[in-house]
Coordinates of C-alpha atoms and ligand atoms in Angstrom, one line a residue:
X1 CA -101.8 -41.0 219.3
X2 CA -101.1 -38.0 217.4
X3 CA -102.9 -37.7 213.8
X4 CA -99.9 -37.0 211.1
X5 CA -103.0 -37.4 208.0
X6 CA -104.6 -34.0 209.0
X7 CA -103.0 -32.3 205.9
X8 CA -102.9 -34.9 203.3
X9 CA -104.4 -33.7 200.3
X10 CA -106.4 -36.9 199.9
X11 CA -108.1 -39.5 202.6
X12 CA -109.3 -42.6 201.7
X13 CA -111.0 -44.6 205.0
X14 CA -111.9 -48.2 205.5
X15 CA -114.9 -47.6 208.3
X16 CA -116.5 -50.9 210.0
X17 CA -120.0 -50.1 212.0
X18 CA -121.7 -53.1 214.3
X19 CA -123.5 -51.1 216.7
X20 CA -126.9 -52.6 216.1
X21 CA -128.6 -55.1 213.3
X22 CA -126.4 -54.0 210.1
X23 CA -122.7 -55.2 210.0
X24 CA -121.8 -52.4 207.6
X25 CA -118.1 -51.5 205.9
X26 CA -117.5 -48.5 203.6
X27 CA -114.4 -47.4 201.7
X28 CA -114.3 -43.5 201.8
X29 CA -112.3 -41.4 199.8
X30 CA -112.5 -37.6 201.1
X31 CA -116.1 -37.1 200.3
X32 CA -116.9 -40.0 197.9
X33 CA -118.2 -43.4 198.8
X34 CA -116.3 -45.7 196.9
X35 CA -117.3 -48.8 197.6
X36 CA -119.9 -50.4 200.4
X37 CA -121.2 -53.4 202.0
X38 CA -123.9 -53.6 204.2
X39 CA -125.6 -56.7 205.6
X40 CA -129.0 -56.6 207.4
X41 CA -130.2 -58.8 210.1
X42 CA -133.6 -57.4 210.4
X43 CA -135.2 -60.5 209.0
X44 CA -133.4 -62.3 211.7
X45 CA -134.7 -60.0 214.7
X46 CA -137.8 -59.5 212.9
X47 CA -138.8 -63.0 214.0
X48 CA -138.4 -61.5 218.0
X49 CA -140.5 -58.2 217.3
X50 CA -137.0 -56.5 218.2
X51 CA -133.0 -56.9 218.2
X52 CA -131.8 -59.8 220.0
X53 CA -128.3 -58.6 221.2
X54 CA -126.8 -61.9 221.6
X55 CA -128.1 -62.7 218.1
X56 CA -127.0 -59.9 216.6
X57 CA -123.4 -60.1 218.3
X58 CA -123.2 -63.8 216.4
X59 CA -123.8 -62.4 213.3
X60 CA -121.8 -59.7 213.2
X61 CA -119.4 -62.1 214.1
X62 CA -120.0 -64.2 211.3
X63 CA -120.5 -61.4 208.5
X64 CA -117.8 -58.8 209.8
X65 CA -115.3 -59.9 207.1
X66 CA -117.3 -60.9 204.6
X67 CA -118.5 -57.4 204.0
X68 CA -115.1 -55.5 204.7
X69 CA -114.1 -58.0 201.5
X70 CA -117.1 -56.9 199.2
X71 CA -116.6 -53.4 199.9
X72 CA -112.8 -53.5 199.2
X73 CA -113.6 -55.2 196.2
X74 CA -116.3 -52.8 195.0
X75 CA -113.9 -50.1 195.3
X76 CA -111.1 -51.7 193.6
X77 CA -108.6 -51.0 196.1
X78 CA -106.6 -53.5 198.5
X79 CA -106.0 -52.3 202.3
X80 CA -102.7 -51.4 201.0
X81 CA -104.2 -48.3 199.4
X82 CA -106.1 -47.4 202.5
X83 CA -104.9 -44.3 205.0
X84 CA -107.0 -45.3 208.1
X85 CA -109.2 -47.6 209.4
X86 CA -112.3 -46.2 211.3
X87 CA -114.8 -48.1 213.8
X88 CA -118.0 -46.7 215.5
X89 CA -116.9 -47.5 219.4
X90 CA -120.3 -46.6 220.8
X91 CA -123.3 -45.7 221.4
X92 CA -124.8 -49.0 220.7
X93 CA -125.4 -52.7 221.9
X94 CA -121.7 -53.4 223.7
X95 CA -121.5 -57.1 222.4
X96 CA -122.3 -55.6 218.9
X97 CA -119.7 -52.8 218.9
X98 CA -117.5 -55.1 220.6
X99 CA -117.2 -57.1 217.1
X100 CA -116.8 -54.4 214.8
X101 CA -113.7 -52.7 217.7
X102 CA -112.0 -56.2 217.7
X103 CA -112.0 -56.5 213.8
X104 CA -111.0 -52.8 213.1
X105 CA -108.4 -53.1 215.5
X106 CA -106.7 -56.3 214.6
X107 CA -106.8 -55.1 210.7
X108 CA -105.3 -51.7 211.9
X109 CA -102.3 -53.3 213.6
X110 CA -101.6 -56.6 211.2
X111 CA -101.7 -53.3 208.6
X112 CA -100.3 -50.9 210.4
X113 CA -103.3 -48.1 210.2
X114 CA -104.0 -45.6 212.4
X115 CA -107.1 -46.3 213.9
X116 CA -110.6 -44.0 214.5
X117 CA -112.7 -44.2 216.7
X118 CA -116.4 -43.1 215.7
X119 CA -119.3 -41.7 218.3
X120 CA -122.3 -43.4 215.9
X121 CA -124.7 -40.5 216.1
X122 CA -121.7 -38.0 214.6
X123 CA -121.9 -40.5 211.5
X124 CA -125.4 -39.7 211.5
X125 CA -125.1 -36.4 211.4
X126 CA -122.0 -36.4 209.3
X127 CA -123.9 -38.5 206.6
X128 CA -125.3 -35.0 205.6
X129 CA -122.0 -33.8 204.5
X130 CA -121.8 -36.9 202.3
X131 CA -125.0 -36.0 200.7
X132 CA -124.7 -32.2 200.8
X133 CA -120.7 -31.7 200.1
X134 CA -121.3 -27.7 200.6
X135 CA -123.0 -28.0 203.7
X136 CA -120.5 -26.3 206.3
X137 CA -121.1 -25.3 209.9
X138 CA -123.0 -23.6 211.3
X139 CA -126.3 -25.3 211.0
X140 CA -129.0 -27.0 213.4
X141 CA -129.0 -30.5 213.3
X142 CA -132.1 -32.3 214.3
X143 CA -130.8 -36.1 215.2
X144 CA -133.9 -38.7 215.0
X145 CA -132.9 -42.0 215.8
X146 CA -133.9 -45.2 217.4
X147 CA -131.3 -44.2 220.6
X148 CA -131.8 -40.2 221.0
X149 CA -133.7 -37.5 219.8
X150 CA -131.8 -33.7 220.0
X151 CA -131.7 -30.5 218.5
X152 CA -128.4 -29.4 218.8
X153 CA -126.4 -25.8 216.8
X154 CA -123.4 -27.5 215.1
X155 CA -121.1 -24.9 215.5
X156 CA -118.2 -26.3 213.6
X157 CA -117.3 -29.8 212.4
X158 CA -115.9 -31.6 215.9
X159 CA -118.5 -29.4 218.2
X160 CA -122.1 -29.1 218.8
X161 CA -124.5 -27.8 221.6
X162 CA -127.3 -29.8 222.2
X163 CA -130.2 -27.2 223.2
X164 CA -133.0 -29.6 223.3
X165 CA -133.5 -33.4 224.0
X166 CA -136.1 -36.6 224.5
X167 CA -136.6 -37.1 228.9
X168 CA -137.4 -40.3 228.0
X169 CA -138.1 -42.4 224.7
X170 CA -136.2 -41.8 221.6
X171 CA -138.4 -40.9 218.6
X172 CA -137.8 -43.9 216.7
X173 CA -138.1 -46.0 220.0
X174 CA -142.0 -44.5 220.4
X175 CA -142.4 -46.0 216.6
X176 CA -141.6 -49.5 217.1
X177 CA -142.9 -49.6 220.4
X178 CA -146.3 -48.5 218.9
X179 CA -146.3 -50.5 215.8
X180 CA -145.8 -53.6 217.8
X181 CA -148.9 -52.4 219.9
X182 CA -150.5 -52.4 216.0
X183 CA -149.5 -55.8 215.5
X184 CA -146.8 -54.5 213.0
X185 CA -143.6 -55.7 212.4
X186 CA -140.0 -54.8 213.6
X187 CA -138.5 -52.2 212.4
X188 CA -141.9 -50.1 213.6
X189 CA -141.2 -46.8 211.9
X190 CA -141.4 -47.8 208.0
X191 CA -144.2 -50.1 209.0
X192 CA -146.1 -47.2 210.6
X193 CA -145.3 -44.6 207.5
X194 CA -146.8 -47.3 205.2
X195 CA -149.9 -47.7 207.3
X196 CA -150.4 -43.9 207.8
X197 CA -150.5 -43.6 204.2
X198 CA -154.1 -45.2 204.3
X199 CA -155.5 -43.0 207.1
X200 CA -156.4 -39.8 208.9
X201 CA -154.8 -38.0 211.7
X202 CA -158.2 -37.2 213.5
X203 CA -157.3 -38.7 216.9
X204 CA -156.5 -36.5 219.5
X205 CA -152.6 -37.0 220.4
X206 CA -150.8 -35.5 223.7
X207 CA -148.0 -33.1 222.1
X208 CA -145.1 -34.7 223.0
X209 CA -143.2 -31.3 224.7
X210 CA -141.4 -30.9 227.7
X211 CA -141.1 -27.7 230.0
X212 CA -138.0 -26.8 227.9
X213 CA -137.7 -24.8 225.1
X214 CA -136.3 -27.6 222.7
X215 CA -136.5 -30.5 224.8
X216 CA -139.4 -33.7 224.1
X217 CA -141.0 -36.2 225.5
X218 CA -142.3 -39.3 224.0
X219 CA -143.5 -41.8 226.2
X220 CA -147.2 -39.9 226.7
X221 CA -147.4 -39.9 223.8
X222 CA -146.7 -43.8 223.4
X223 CA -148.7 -44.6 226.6
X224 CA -151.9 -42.6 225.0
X225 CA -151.2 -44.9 221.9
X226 CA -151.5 -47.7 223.8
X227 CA -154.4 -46.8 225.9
X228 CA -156.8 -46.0 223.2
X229 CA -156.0 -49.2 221.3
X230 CA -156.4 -51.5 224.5
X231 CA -159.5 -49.5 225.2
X232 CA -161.4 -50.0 222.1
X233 CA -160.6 -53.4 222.1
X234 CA -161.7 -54.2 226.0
X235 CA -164.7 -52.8 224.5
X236 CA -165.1 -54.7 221.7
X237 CA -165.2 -51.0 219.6
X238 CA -163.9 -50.9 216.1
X239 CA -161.3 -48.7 215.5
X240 CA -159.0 -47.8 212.3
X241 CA -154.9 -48.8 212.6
X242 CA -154.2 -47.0 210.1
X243 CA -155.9 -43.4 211.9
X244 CA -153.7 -44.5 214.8
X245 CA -150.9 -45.0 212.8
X246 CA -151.4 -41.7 211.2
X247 CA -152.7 -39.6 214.2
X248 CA -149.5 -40.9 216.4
X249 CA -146.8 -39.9 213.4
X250 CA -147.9 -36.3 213.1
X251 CA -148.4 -36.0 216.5
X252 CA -144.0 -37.1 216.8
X253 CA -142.9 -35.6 214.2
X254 CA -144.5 -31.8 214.1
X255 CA -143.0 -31.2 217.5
X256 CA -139.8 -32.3 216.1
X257 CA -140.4 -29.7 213.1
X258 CA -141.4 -27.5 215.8
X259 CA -138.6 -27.0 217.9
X260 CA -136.0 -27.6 215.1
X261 CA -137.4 -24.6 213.3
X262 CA -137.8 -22.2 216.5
X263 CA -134.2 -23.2 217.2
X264 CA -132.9 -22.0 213.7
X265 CA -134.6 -18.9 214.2
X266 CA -133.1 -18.1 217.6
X267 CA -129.4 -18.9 216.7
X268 CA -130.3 -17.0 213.3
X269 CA -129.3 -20.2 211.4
X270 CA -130.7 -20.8 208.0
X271 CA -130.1 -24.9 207.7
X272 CA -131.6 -27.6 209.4
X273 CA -129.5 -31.3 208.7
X274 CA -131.7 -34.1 209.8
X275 CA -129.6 -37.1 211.2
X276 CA -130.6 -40.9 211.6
X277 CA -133.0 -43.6 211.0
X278 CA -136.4 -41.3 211.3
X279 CA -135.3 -39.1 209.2
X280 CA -136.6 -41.7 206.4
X281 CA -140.1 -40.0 207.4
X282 CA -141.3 -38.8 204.7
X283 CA -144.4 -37.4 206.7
X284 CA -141.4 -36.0 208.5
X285 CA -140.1 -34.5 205.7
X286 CA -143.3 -32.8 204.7
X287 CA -144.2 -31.0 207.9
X288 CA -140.3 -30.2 208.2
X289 CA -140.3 -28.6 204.6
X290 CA -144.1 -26.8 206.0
X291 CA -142.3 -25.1 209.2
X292 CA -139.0 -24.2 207.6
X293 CA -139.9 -22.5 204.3
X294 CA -141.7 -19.9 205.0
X295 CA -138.9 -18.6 207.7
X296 CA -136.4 -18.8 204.5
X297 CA -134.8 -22.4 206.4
X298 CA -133.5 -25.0 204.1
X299 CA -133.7 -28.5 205.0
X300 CA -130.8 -31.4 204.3
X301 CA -131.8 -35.1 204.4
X302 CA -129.5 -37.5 203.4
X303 CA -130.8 -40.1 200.7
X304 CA -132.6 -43.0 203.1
X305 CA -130.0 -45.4 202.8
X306 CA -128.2 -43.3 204.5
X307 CA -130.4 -42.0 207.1
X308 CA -130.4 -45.5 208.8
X309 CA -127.2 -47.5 210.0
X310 CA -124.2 -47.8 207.1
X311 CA -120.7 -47.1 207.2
X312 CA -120.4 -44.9 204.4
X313 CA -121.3 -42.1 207.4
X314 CA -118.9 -43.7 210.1
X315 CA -116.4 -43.4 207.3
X316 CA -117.0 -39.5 206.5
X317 CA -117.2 -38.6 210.2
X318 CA -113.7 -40.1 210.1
X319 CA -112.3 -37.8 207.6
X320 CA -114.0 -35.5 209.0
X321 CA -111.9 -36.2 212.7
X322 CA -109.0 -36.2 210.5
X323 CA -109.2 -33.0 208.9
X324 CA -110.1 -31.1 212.1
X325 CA -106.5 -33.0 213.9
X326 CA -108.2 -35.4 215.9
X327 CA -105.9 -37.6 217.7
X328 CA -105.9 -41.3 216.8
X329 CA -107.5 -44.2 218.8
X330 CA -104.9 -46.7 220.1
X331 CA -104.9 -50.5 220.5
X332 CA -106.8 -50.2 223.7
X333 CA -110.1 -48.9 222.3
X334 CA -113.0 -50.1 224.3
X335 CA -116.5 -50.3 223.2
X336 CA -119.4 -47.6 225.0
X337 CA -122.9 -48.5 225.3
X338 CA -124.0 -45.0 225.9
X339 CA -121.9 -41.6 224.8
X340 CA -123.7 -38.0 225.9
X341 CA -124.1 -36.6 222.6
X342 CA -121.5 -33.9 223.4
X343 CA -118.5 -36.1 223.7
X344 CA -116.6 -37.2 220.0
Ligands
LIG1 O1 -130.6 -44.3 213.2 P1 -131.1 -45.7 213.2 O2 -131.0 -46.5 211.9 O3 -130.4 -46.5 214.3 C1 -130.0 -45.9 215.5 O4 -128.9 -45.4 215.6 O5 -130.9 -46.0 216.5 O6 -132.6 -45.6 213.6 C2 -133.4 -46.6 213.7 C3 -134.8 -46.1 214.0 C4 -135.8 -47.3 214.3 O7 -136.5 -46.9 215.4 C5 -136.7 -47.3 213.1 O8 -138.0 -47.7 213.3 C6 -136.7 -45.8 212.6 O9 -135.3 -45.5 212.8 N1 -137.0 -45.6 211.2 C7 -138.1 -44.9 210.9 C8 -138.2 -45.0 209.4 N2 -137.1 -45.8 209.0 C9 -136.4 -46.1 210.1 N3 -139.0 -44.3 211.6 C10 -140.0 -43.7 210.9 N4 -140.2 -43.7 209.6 C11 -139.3 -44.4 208.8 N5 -139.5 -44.5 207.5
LIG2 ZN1 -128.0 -45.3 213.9

């Protein structure tokens, strides 16, 4: 369907995101969030060590229209007032997505909106323009979340070239996989950044790098987690969590600093944006800000609420699809479990 909003001089987007544990609705007027509702199940999963997919598909189920009415009502509008109605279609959990696509879609027609369709980790990214309203392409995005880990050149706002990925664990994956070998509970990466706080990184990590220039790898870095703990305690050896804690979380996030800074420096790009759930890191943060100033690169992070899942980003990607002439979805719009990070 062709997009006839491109040129209105102003948006406003209901957005609906499911993909995981928060049902999450936003109302998004061009670059303002004016109202949102977000409702968590991680107490729920926390009880598994992890997200249940079945579980969470019930409760968006149950909560989907609960929080499209709260954030509607925080923003004082009525669908009436509302130009499009935008859904994240992927990458996720398909009976999760499945639940926010079905509800988007039967608002859109009984209103008659046009419907978007939103890639989730483009709402991650685009969350930085929501935070930082002058940020404009070009700029190297550094996408951390609990799915992928990239460092891509955004070369405008519907295209990017991702120059460096994870072979195998996602950054945020390698945190809860090793604060559940901690004992900790789910979500790992918070749980970690707390304990880290109370230690010292003196154990000797594997650098989590590939061959390529830009690209990681995280699961030696996980496995040599998990061999030293099970180690000291065949043993019967004392050994401090929180070193661990602290010793694995520099180790994963200097080589994301790493190759987010040498890839700024090659394409001559003076931003770095960092986009999703481990860019709440403030140890992350740190060495980022360490690496990137003294090469004259500024680094974006949105606020942390908006680092992890919400719609308030969903919704801004949206506007941003709009503006750049983006076709519509139509009623058929199917849910994706996986998306390669250069598709929309
Ligand atoms: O972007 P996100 O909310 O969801 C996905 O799209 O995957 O990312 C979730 C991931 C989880 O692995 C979670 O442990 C991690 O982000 N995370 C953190 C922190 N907050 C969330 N990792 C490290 N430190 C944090 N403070
Ligand atoms: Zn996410």
């Amino acid at each position: 369907m062709a997009n006839d909003l491109q040129n209105k001089s102003q948006l406003t987007v209901l957005a609906i995101e499911s993909s995981c544990d928060e049902t999450a609705c936003a109302i998004v007027r061009d670059g303002v969030v004016l109202g949102e509702s977000i409702s968590t199940q991680i107490p729920i999963h926390r009880l598994y060590g992890g997200v249940v997919p079945e579980i969470a598909s019930r409760n968006h189920a149950l909560n989907v229209n609960w929080v499209v009415g709260e954030a509607l009502s925080q923003s004082g509008l009525t669908i009436a007032d509302v130009d499009a109605v935008a859904v994240t279609y992927g990458a996720g959990l398909i009976g999760a997505l499945l639940v926010g696509v079905s509800y988007a879609k039967g608002l859109a027609y009984a209103h008659r909106k046009p419907l978007v369709a939103v890639n989730h980790i483009r709402g991650h990214i685009a969350a930085n323009y929501l935070a930082h309203p002058t940020l404009r392409p070009p700029y190297v995005a550094l996408i951390v979340s609990g799915g992928h880990t990239a460092v891509a050149e955004v070369t405008d706002y519907t295209h990017l070239s991702v120059c460096g990925a994870t072979a195998d664990d996602a950054v945020g994956e390698a945190f809860d996989k090793v604060a559940r070998v901690l004992g900790l509970p789910y979500p790992g990466g918070p749980e970690i950044e707390k304990l880290a706080r109370e230690g010292q990184a003196v154990i000797p990590m594997p650098h989590p790098k590939m061959a390529g220039k830009y690209d990681f790898s995280y699961s030696g870095l996980k496995t040599a987690v998990i061999n030293y703990v099970h180690t000291k305690e065949q043993r019967g050896e004392p050994y401090s969590k929180a070193d661990v804690a602290a010793s694995f979380q520099d180790a994963a996030v200097s080589v994301l600093a790493q190759n987010a800074v040498a890839l700024a420096q090659e394409k001559g790009l003076n931003t770095i944006a960092v986009a999703g759930g481990v860019g709440a890191n403030g140890r992350l943060r740190e060495v980022l800000n360490n690496y990137a100033y003294p090469h004259g690169i500024r680094t974006l992070f949105p606020p942390k609420r908006f680092c992890t899942d919400n719609a308030s980003m969903i919704g801004m990607e949206a506007i941003v699809q709009i503006r750049a002439g983006a076709p519509f979805a139509d009623l058929s719009l199917d849910a994706v479990a996986t998306i390669p990070l250069r598709s929309h």
